[in-house]
CSV table of C-alpha atoms and ligand atoms in Angstrom, one decimal:
chain,number,residue,atom,x,y,z
A,648,UNK,CA,0.0,0.1,0.1
A,649,UNK,CA,1.2,3.8,-0.4
A,650,UNK,CA,0.4,6.4,1.7
A,651,UNK,CA,0.1,10.2,1.1
A,652,UNK,CA,-0.9,13.4,2.8
A,653,UNK,CA,-3.8,15.1,1.1
A,654,UNK,CA,-6.2,18.2,1.4
A,655,UNK,CA,-5.5,20.8,3.7
A,656,UNK,CA,-2.4,19.7,5.2
A,657,UNK,CA,-0.7,19.8,1.7
A,658,UNK,CA,-2.2,23.2,0.5
A,659,UNK,CA,-1.5,24.9,3.9
A,660,UNK,CA,2.2,23.9,3.8
A,661,UNK,CA,2.6,25.2,0.3
A,662,UNK,CA,0.7,28.5,1.6
A,663,UNK,CA,3.1,28.8,4.4
A,664,UNK,CA,0.1,28.3,6.6
A,665,UNK,CA,0.4,26.5,9.9
A,666,UNK,CA,-1.0,22.8,9.2
A,667,UNK,CA,-3.2,21.8,12.3
A,668,UNK,CA,-4.6,18.3,11.4
A,669,UNK,CA,-3.5,15.7,8.6
A,670,UNK,CA,-5.6,13.8,6.6
A,671,UNK,CA,-3.9,10.7,4.7
A,672,UNK,CA,-5.2,8.6,1.7
A,673,UNK,CA,-4.3,5.2,1.4
A,674,UNK,CA,-3.9,3.4,-2.1
A,675,UNK,CA,-3.7,-0.2,-3.2
A,676,UNK,CA,-5.2,-1.5,0.4
A,677,UNK,CA,-8.2,-3.4,1.8
A,678,UNK,CA,-10.2,-3.0,5.1
A,679,UNK,CA,-8.9,-6.1,6.2
A,680,UNK,CA,-5.2,-5.2,5.6
A,681,UNK,CA,-6.1,-1.8,7.6
A,682,UNK,CA,-7.7,-3.4,10.6
A,683,UNK,CA,-4.6,-6.2,10.9
A,684,UNK,CA,-2.3,-2.9,11.0
A,685,UNK,CA,-4.3,-2.1,14.2
A,686,UNK,CA,-6.0,0.9,12.4
A,687,UNK,CA,-9.4,1.7,14.0
A,688,UNK,CA,-12.6,1.9,11.5
A,689,UNK,CA,-14.3,5.2,11.6
A,690,UNK,CA,-18.3,4.0,11.3
A,691,UNK,CA,-19.5,0.7,9.8
A,692,UNK,CA,-19.9,1.5,6.3
A,693,UNK,CA,-17.4,4.1,5.8
A,694,UNK,CA,-13.7,3.5,4.7
A,695,UNK,CA,-12.0,5.7,6.9
A,696,UNK,CA,-9.6,4.5,9.9
A,697,UNK,CA,-7.9,6.2,12.9
A,698,UNK,CA,-4.1,5.6,13.3
A,699,UNK,CA,-3.7,3.4,16.0
A,700,UNK,CA,-1.1,5.6,17.6
A,701,UNK,CA,-1.9,9.3,16.0
A,702,UNK,CA,-5.4,9.2,16.0
A,703,UNK,CA,-5.1,10.8,12.6
A,704,UNK,CA,-7.6,10.4,9.5
A,705,UNK,CA,-6.7,7.6,7.3
A,706,UNK,CA,-9.0,7.2,4.3
A,707,UNK,CA,-8.9,4.6,1.6
A,708,UNK,CA,-8.5,5.8,-1.6
A,709,UNK,CA,-12.1,5.9,-3.1
A,710,UNK,CA,-14.6,7.0,-5.7
A,711,UNK,CA,-18.0,8.1,-4.9
A,712,UNK,CA,-21.3,8.1,-6.8
A,713,UNK,CA,-24.5,10.2,-5.9
A,714,UNK,CA,-27.4,7.9,-5.1
A,715,UNK,CA,-30.1,9.8,-4.2
A,716,UNK,CA,-30.3,13.1,-2.5
A,717,UNK,CA,-28.9,15.0,0.4
A,718,UNK,CA,-25.7,13.8,2.1
A,719,UNK,CA,-26.9,9.9,3.2
A,720,UNK,CA,-27.3,9.7,-0.5
A,721,UNK,CA,-24.0,8.6,-1.1
A,722,UNK,CA,-22.6,5.1,-1.6
A,723,UNK,CA,-18.7,4.9,-1.4
A,724,UNK,CA,-16.5,2.4,-4.0
A,725,UNK,CA,-13.3,2.0,-2.2
A,726,UNK,CA,-11.2,-0.8,-3.2
A,727,UNK,CA,-7.2,-1.3,-3.8
A,728,UNK,CA,-7.6,-0.9,-7.6
A,729,UNK,CA,-8.7,3.0,-7.0
A,730,UNK,CA,-5.8,5.2,-8.2
A,731,UNK,CA,-4.5,8.2,-6.3
A,732,UNK,CA,-5.8,10.4,-9.4
A,733,UNK,CA,-9.3,9.0,-9.2
A,734,UNK,CA,-9.5,10.0,-5.4
A,735,UNK,CA,-8.5,13.2,-6.0
A,736,UNK,CA,-10.7,13.9,-9.0
A,737,UNK,CA,-13.8,13.5,-6.5
A,738,UNK,CA,-12.4,16.4,-3.9
A,739,UNK,CA,-14.0,19.7,-3.8
A,740,UNK,CA,-11.2,22.3,-5.0
A,741,UNK,CA,-8.1,21.9,-7.0
A,742,UNK,CA,-6.3,23.6,-3.9
A,743,UNK,CA,-7.4,20.8,-1.8
A,744,UNK,CA,-6.8,17.8,-4.4
A,745,UNK,CA,-3.0,17.4,-4.0
A,746,UNK,CA,-1.3,14.7,-2.2
A,747,UNK,CA,2.3,14.2,-1.0
A,748,UNK,CA,4.0,11.2,-0.3
A,749,UNK,CA,7.0,10.8,2.5
A,750,UNK,CA,9.5,12.4,0.5
A,751,UNK,CA,7.3,15.4,0.0
A,752,UNK,CA,6.8,14.8,-3.6
A,753,UNK,CA,3.8,16.3,-4.9
A,754,UNK,CA,1.1,14.9,-6.8
A,755,UNK,CA,-1.1,17.4,-8.4
A,756,UNK,CA,-2.9,16.3,-11.4
A,757,UNK,CA,-5.5,18.9,-11.4
A,758,UNK,CA,-3.4,21.9,-10.9
A,759,UNK,CA,-4.0,23.1,-7.4
A,760,UNK,CA,-0.4,24.4,-7.6
A,761,UNK,CA,-1.3,26.8,-10.3
A,762,UNK,CA,-4.6,28.0,-8.8
A,763,UNK,CA,-2.7,28.2,-5.5
A,764,UNK,CA,-0.4,30.8,-7.2
A,765,UNK,CA,-3.3,32.4,-9.4
A,766,UNK,CA,-5.3,32.6,-6.0
A,767,UNK,CA,-8.2,30.8,-7.3
A,768,UNK,CA,-10.6,28.8,-5.6
A,769,UNK,CA,-11.7,26.4,-8.4
A,770,UNK,CA,-13.8,23.0,-8.4
A,771,UNK,CA,-11.7,20.1,-9.5
A,772,UNK,CA,-14.7,18.2,-11.6
A,773,UNK,CA,-18.3,18.2,-12.1
A,774,UNK,CA,-18.0,15.6,-9.1
A,775,UNK,CA,-18.0,18.5,-7.1
A,776,UNK,CA,-22.2,18.9,-7.4
A,777,UNK,CA,-22.0,15.3,-5.4
A,778,UNK,CA,-21.6,17.3,-1.9
A,779,UNK,CA,-23.9,20.6,-1.8
A,780,UNK,CA,-22.2,21.3,1.7
A,781,UNK,CA,-19.2,22.2,-0.6
A,782,UNK,CA,-21.1,25.5,-1.6
A,783,UNK,CA,-20.6,26.4,2.1
A,784,UNK,CA,-17.1,25.4,2.2
A,785,UNK,CA,-16.1,27.4,-0.7
A,786,UNK,CA,-17.9,30.5,0.7
A,787,UNK,CA,-15.7,29.8,3.9
A,788,UNK,CA,-12.3,29.1,2.2
A,789,UNK,CA,-13.3,32.5,0.8
A,790,UNK,CA,-13.5,34.2,3.7
A,791,UNK,CA,-10.3,32.4,5.3
A,792,UNK,CA,-8.0,33.3,2.4
A,793,UNK,CA,-9.4,36.6,1.4
A,794,UNK,CA,-6.4,38.2,3.0
A,795,UNK,CA,-4.3,36.4,0.7
A,796,UNK,CA,-6.3,37.8,-2.3
A,797,UNK,CA,-8.0,34.3,-3.2
A,798,UNK,CA,-11.2,34.5,-4.8
A,799,UNK,CA,-13.5,32.1,-6.4
A,800,UNK,CA,-13.4,30.9,-10.0
A,801,UNK,CA,-16.3,32.2,-12.2
A,802,UNK,CA,-17.2,28.8,-13.8
A,803,UNK,CA,-17.1,27.6,-9.8
A,804,UNK,CA,-19.3,30.1,-9.1
A,805,UNK,CA,-21.7,29.1,-11.5
A,806,UNK,CA,-21.7,25.7,-10.6
A,807,UNK,CA,-22.4,27.1,-7.0
A,808,UNK,CA,-25.6,28.9,-8.5
A,809,UNK,CA,-26.5,25.9,-10.0
A,810,UNK,CA,-26.6,23.7,-7.0
A,811,UNK,CA,-28.1,26.7,-5.0
A,812,UNK,CA,-31.0,26.8,-7.6
A,813,UNK,CA,-31.4,22.8,-7.5
A,814,UNK,CA,-33.0,22.5,-4.2
A,815,UNK,CA,-30.1,20.5,-3.0
A,816,UNK,CA,-29.0,22.8,-0.2
A,817,UNK,CA,-32.5,22.6,1.5
A,818,UNK,CA,-31.5,18.5,1.9
A,819,UNK,CA,-28.5,19.1,3.9
A,820,UNK,CA,-28.5,18.8,7.8
A,821,UNK,CA,-28.7,21.6,10.2
A,822,UNK,CA,-25.8,19.8,12.1
A,823,UNK,CA,-23.6,19.9,8.8
A,824,UNK,CA,-24.5,23.3,7.8
A,825,UNK,CA,-24.0,24.9,11.4
A,826,UNK,CA,-20.5,23.4,11.5
A,827,UNK,CA,-19.5,25.4,8.4
A,828,UNK,CA,-21.2,28.7,9.6
A,829,UNK,CA,-19.8,28.6,12.7
A,830,UNK,CA,-16.3,27.9,11.4
A,831,UNK,CA,-16.6,30.6,8.6
A,832,UNK,CA,-18.0,33.1,11.0
A,833,UNK,CA,-14.8,32.6,12.7
A,834,UNK,CA,-12.4,33.3,10.0
A,835,UNK,CA,-10.9,37.1,10.0
A,836,UNK,CA,-13.1,38.1,7.3
A,837,UNK,CA,-16.6,36.4,8.0
A,838,UNK,CA,-18.4,38.9,5.7
A,839,UNK,CA,-16.8,37.5,2.7
A,840,UNK,CA,-18.7,34.1,3.5
A,841,UNK,CA,-21.8,35.8,3.2
A,842,UNK,CA,-21.1,38.0,0.2
A,843,UNK,CA,-20.3,34.7,-1.6
A,844,UNK,CA,-23.2,32.9,-0.6
A,845,UNK,CA,-24.9,35.9,-1.6
A,846,UNK,CA,-23.0,35.8,-5.4
A,847,UNK,CA,-23.9,32.4,-5.8
A,848,UNK,CA,-27.6,32.7,-5.0
A,849,UNK,CA,-27.1,30.4,-1.8
A,850,UNK,CA,-28.0,33.3,0.8
A,851,UNK,CA,-31.6,33.8,-0.3
A,852,UNK,CA,-31.7,29.9,0.3
A,853,UNK,CA,-30.2,29.2,3.4
A,854,UNK,CA,-30.8,32.6,5.0
A,855,UNK,CA,-33.7,35.0,3.1
A,856,UNK,CA,-33.9,36.9,6.6
A,857,UNK,CA,-30.4,38.2,5.8
A,858,UNK,CA,-30.6,38.2,1.8
A,859,UNK,CA,-33.9,40.3,2.6
A,860,UNK,CA,-31.6,43.3,4.3
A,861,UNK,CA,-29.9,44.1,1.2
A,862,UNK,CA,-31.5,47.2,-0.5
A,863,UNK,CA,-33.5,48.2,2.0
A,864,UNK,CA,-32.4,51.5,3.2
A,865,UNK,CA,-31.5,53.1,6.6
A,866,UNK,CA,-31.3,57.0,7.7
A,867,UNK,CA,-28.4,58.4,6.4
A,868,UNK,CA,-28.0,60.1,9.3
A,869,UNK,CA,-27.1,57.2,11.6
A,870,UNK,CA,-26.1,54.8,8.6
A,871,UNK,CA,-23.8,56.9,5.9
A,872,UNK,CA,-23.8,53.2,4.2
A,873,UNK,CA,-27.5,53.2,4.1
A,874,UNK,CA,-28.1,49.6,3.0
A,875,UNK,CA,-28.9,47.1,5.6
A,876,UNK,CA,-27.4,44.5,4.2
A,877,UNK,CA,-23.8,46.4,4.0
A,878,UNK,CA,-24.3,47.6,7.3
A,879,UNK,CA,-24.8,43.8,8.7
A,880,UNK,CA,-21.8,42.8,6.5
A,881,UNK,CA,-19.8,45.6,8.4
A,882,UNK,CA,-20.9,44.8,11.5
A,883,UNK,CA,-19.7,41.3,11.2
A,884,UNK,CA,-16.4,42.6,9.8
A,885,UNK,CA,-16.2,44.8,13.1
A,886,UNK,CA,-16.8,41.9,15.2
A,887,UNK,CA,-13.8,40.0,13.7
A,888,UNK,CA,-11.5,42.8,14.0
A,889,UNK,CA,-12.2,42.9,17.5
A,890,UNK,CA,-12.0,39.0,17.8
A,891,UNK,CA,-15.4,38.7,19.2
A,892,UNK,CA,-16.5,34.9,20.0
A,893,UNK,CA,-19.1,32.9,17.9
A,894,UNK,CA,-22.1,34.0,20.0
A,895,UNK,CA,-21.4,37.9,19.4
A,896,UNK,CA,-20.8,37.3,15.7
A,897,UNK,CA,-24.1,35.4,15.2
A,898,UNK,CA,-25.8,38.1,17.3
A,899,UNK,CA,-24.1,40.7,15.1
A,900,UNK,CA,-25.0,38.7,11.6
A,901,UNK,CA,-28.9,38.6,12.8
A,902,UNK,CA,-29.5,42.0,15.0
A,903,UNK,CA,-31.3,43.9,12.6
A,904,UNK,CA,-33.3,41.1,10.5
A,905,UNK,CA,-37.0,43.1,11.2
A,906,UNK,CA,-35.7,45.9,9.1
A,907,UNK,CA,-36.4,43.3,6.1
A,908,UNK,CA,-39.8,43.5,7.1
A,909,UNK,CA,-40.5,47.0,6.9
A,910,UNK,CA,-43.1,48.0,4.5
A,911,UNK,CA,-41.4,50.4,1.7
A,912,UNK,CA,-43.6,53.1,2.2
A,913,UNK,CA,-41.9,53.5,6.0
A,914,UNK,CA,-38.5,53.6,4.5
A,915,UNK,CA,-35.7,54.3,5.6
A,916,UNK,CA,-37.3,54.1,9.1
A,917,UNK,CA,-38.0,50.9,10.8
A,918,UNK,CA,-40.2,51.6,13.6
A,919,UNK,CA,-39.9,48.5,16.1
A,920,UNK,CA,-37.9,46.4,14.2
A,921,UNK,CA,-35.7,44.9,17.2
A,922,UNK,CA,-39.4,43.3,18.3
A,923,UNK,CA,-40.6,42.4,14.6
A,924,UNK,CA,-37.1,40.7,13.9
A,925,UNK,CA,-37.6,38.5,16.8
A,926,UNK,CA,-39.6,35.8,15.1
A,927,UNK,CA,-37.1,35.8,11.7
A,928,UNK,CA,-34.2,35.4,14.2
A,929,UNK,CA,-35.7,32.5,16.4
A,930,UNK,CA,-36.5,30.9,12.5
A,931,UNK,CA,-32.8,31.1,11.4
A,932,UNK,CA,-31.6,30.0,15.1
A,933,UNK,CA,-33.8,26.6,14.8
A,934,UNK,CA,-33.3,26.1,11.1
A,935,UNK,CA,-29.5,25.6,11.8
A,936,UNK,CA,-30.0,24.3,15.1
A,937,UNK,CA,-27.4,27.0,16.6
A,938,UNK,CA,-26.1,26.2,20.0
A,939,UNK,CA,-27.9,27.6,23.1
A,940,UNK,CA,-25.6,30.5,23.7
A,941,UNK,CA,-25.7,31.6,20.2
A,942,UNK,CA,-29.8,31.5,19.9
A,943,UNK,CA,-30.1,33.6,23.3
A,944,UNK,CA,-27.4,36.1,22.7
A,945,UNK,CA,-29.0,36.6,19.0
A,946,UNK,CA,-32.5,37.0,20.6
A,947,UNK,CA,-31.4,39.2,23.2
A,948,UNK,CA,-29.4,41.2,21.0
A,949,UNK,CA,-32.1,41.4,18.3
A,950,UNK,CA,-34.4,42.5,20.9
A,951,UNK,CA,-32.4,45.1,23.1
A,952,UNK,CA,-29.7,46.7,20.6
A,953,UNK,CA,-31.3,49.9,20.8
A,954,UNK,CA,-31.4,50.0,24.2
A,955,UNK,CA,-27.8,49.6,24.3
A,956,UNK,CA,-27.2,52.8,22.1
A,957,UNK,CA,-29.7,54.7,23.9
A,958,UNK,CA,-28.1,53.5,27.3
A,959,UNK,CA,-27.2,57.3,28.6
A,960,UNK,CA,-30.9,58.5,28.1
A,961,UNK,CA,-32.7,55.3,29.7
A,962,UNK,CA,-34.6,56.1,32.9
A,963,UNK,CA,-33.4,53.9,35.8
A,964,UNK,CA,-36.8,51.7,35.8
A,965,UNK,CA,-35.5,50.7,32.1
A,966,UNK,CA,-32.3,49.9,33.0
A,967,UNK,CA,-33.0,47.9,35.7
A,968,UNK,CA,-35.6,46.1,33.1
A,969,UNK,CA,-32.6,45.5,30.9
A,970,UNK,CA,-30.2,44.2,33.6
A,971,UNK,CA,-33.0,42.0,34.8
A,972,UNK,CA,-34.0,41.0,31.2
A,973,UNK,CA,-30.3,39.8,30.7
A,974,UNK,CA,-30.0,38.2,34.5
A,975,UNK,CA,-26.6,39.9,35.1
A,976,UNK,CA,-26.4,39.2,38.4
A,977,UNK,CA,-25.9,35.0,37.3
A,978,UNK,CA,-24.9,35.6,34.1
A,979,UNK,CA,-22.5,39.0,33.4
A,980,UNK,CA,-20.5,37.1,30.8
A,981,UNK,CA,-23.9,37.2,28.4
A,982,UNK,CA,-24.2,41.0,29.4
A,983,UNK,CA,-20.6,41.8,28.4
A,984,UNK,CA,-21.4,39.7,25.0
A,985,UNK,CA,-24.3,42.1,24.4
A,986,UNK,CA,-22.4,45.3,25.1
A,987,UNK,CA,-19.5,43.9,22.5
A,988,UNK,CA,-22.3,43.2,20.0
A,989,UNK,CA,-24.0,46.4,20.4
A,990,UNK,CA,-20.4,48.3,20.4
A,991,UNK,CA,-20.0,46.4,16.7
A,992,UNK,CA,-23.4,47.7,15.5
A,993,UNK,CA,-22.3,51.2,16.4
A,994,UNK,CA,-19.0,50.6,14.6
A,995,UNK,CA,-20.3,48.9,11.8
A,996,UNK,CA,-21.3,51.9,9.9
A,997,UNK,CA,-19.3,53.6,7.1
A,998,UNK,CA,-16.7,56.3,8.6
A,999,UNK,CA,-17.7,55.7,12.0
A,1000,UNK,CA,-15.5,52.5,12.5
A,1001,UNK,CA,-13.4,54.3,15.4
A,1002,UNK,CA,-16.0,55.8,16.9
A,1003,UNK,CA,-15.9,55.5,20.6
A,1004,UNK,CA,-18.8,53.9,22.4
A,1005,UNK,CA,-19.3,55.4,25.8
A,1006,UNK,CA,-22.3,53.1,26.3
A,1007,UNK,CA,-20.2,50.2,26.8
A,1008,UNK,CA,-18.5,51.4,30.0
A,1009,UNK,CA,-22.1,53.0,31.1
A,1010,UNK,CA,-23.8,49.7,30.9
A,1011,UNK,CA,-21.1,48.2,32.6
A,1012,UNK,CA,-21.0,50.3,35.7
A,1013,UNK,CA,-25.2,50.1,35.8
A,1014,UNK,CA,-24.7,46.3,35.9
A,1015,UNK,CA,-21.8,47.1,39.1
A,1016,UNK,CA,-24.5,49.1,40.6
A,1017,UNK,CA,-27.4,46.4,40.4
A,1018,UNK,CA,-25.3,43.6,41.3
A,1019,UNK,CA,-23.7,45.7,44.5
A,1020,UNK,CA,-27.0,44.9,46.3
A,1021,UNK,CA,-26.5,42.6,49.1
A,1022,UNK,CA,-29.2,40.4,49.8
A,1023,UNK,CA,-28.3,39.6,53.5
A,1024,UNK,CA,-29.5,42.8,55.2
A,1025,UNK,CA,-32.9,42.5,53.5
A,1026,UNK,CA,-33.4,39.0,54.9
A,1027,UNK,CA,-31.9,40.2,58.1
A,1028,UNK,CA,-35.4,42.6,58.1
A,1029,UNK,CA,-37.4,39.8,57.6
A,1030,UNK,CA,-38.5,39.8,53.8
A,1031,UNK,CA,-39.0,36.6,52.1
A,1032,UNK,CA,-40.3,35.0,49.2
A,1033,UNK,CA,-41.9,37.4,46.3
A,1034,UNK,CA,-41.8,40.6,48.7
A,1035,UNK,CA,-37.8,39.7,49.3
A,1036,UNK,CA,-37.5,39.6,45.2
A,1037,UNK,CA,-39.8,43.1,45.3
A,1038,UNK,CA,-37.4,44.4,48.3
A,1039,UNK,CA,-34.3,43.7,46.1
A,1040,UNK,CA,-35.7,45.1,43.0
A,1041,UNK,CA,-36.4,48.2,44.6
A,1042,UNK,CA,-32.9,48.3,46.3
A,1043,UNK,CA,-31.4,48.1,42.8
A,1044,UNK,CA,-33.7,50.6,41.4
A,1045,UNK,CA,-32.3,53.0,44.2
A,1046,UNK,CA,-28.9,52.3,43.6
A,1047,UNK,CA,-29.4,52.8,39.7
A,1048,UNK,CA,-31.0,56.1,40.1
A,1049,UNK,CA,-27.9,57.0,42.1
A,1050,UNK,CA,-25.5,55.6,39.5
A,1051,UNK,CA,-27.5,57.8,36.7
A,1052,UNK,CA,-27.2,61.1,38.8
A,1053,UNK,CA,-23.8,60.9,39.6
A,1054,UNK,CA,-22.7,59.6,35.9
B,1195,CTP,N1,-13.3,17.2,0.9
B,1195,CTP,C1,-14.1,17.3,-0.1
B,1195,CTP,N2,-15.4,17.8,0.2
B,1195,CTP,C2,-15.9,17.8,1.4
B,1195,CTP,C3,-15.2,17.8,2.4
B,1195,CTP,C4,-13.8,17.2,2.3
B,1195,CTP,O1,-13.7,17.0,-1.0
B,1195,CTP,N3,-17.0,18.1,1.5
B,1195,CTP,C5,-11.9,16.7,0.8
B,1195,CTP,C6,-11.0,17.9,0.4
B,1195,CTP,O2,-9.8,17.2,-0.4
B,1195,CTP,C7,-10.3,18.2,1.8
B,1195,CTP,C8,-10.2,17.0,2.4
B,1195,CTP,O3,-11.3,16.4,2.0
B,1195,CTP,O4,-9.2,19.1,1.4
B,1195,CTP,C9,-10.1,17.4,3.9
B,1195,CTP,O5,-11.4,18.0,4.4
B,1195,CTP,P1,-11.7,18.7,5.5
B,1195,CTP,O6,-10.2,18.0,6.5
B,1195,CTP,O7,-12.8,19.2,6.1
B,1195,CTP,O8,-10.8,20.0,5.1
B,1195,CTP,P2,-9.4,20.8,4.8
B,1195,CTP,O9,-9.5,21.1,3.7
B,1195,CTP,O10,-8.3,19.8,5.6
B,1195,CTP,O11,-9.6,22.2,5.4
B,1195,CTP,P3,-9.8,22.7,7.0
B,1195,CTP,O12,-8.5,23.5,7.0
B,1195,CTP,O13,-10.8,23.9,7.1
B,1195,CTP,O14,-9.7,21.6,7.7
């Protein structure tokens, strides 16, 4: 049997990027031979094994044939007579379809190296269409390598467009899609992921609520960029520049969905868009089965981001309601993430990227004031049950009034 390093490890070494995990392909071997060498099989019918010591993935060279719709619809043909070239041709991109032996000799039948130099994300063959998840993968690679100048080859974008129109994207499982979305959002230029999805028509299938924001105007006084879609991309860009976690990036992407529902005659104003957007945020959250912390923050940011911007003008009672809604006493980190998302929203506007955001410290101070109320003295006074709750609330309100007066 011959063993080759393949995929991302080869690509990233040639790009001079750190290689994190290594995938291997094994040519000329049978499942029985792999098991005899101590490799552990991954799943029942899948010709992939884990190395007994390194735990790295070793896949038997295989050809794939489409057999019905969606990811379940694959049958694998792995046998010792499948060649390296046959294995590589069914992979997604030319830059991912190179192999290297233990002497670092490159096998590159589909010109991945040429495309690396040309900074092109190009599909290898029509077999690209066998896995619709690749539409999201290409958009994710475009986000990751944007800083190196990579773009999607026009013929690949066209194929992605056909796949998006074919209805195949709807057959992807939420789990597979979310994994790609989460990884893409954590790249340095996540806005490019959304742009590429939009360019190939996948955004209107995957997240029509985000697609709907493009072409919707906002008041120029607050939003010099005017377009709500452009604003959303800038907010995401700011979130990445400020190294925000996934929860914040997800909330940034979804915070203004309600603006897509405003009747045209009301443009460029968007009265109550925060509230109107909640059902859309919920729908997107559920479509991809986003993790609970992402879902929660997106809904809270959607509902309260305008409160964040108006923090300094809020009445103490409204401030208190805000802090209570976030359960800031038990979940201080989530409130920090809310503040971060509001700040990214404020900076994700044309020409305002460097603005200061005094609301952030003001909100932090308010949280500290409300959290400083000690429960013990109230217990000693004999409060219990709902009365205790009311007494704590009233003390917190007093603290917030004092905080606002001295601010
Ligand atoms: N691959 C593919 N189609 C997919 C998934 C994977 O063709 N839907 C192939 C590609 O050749 C890819 C390799 O399998 O390079 C390994 O896949 P994976 O580990 O998911 O990605 P990497 O390319 O290693 O990239 P990353 O750095 O994102 O892990």
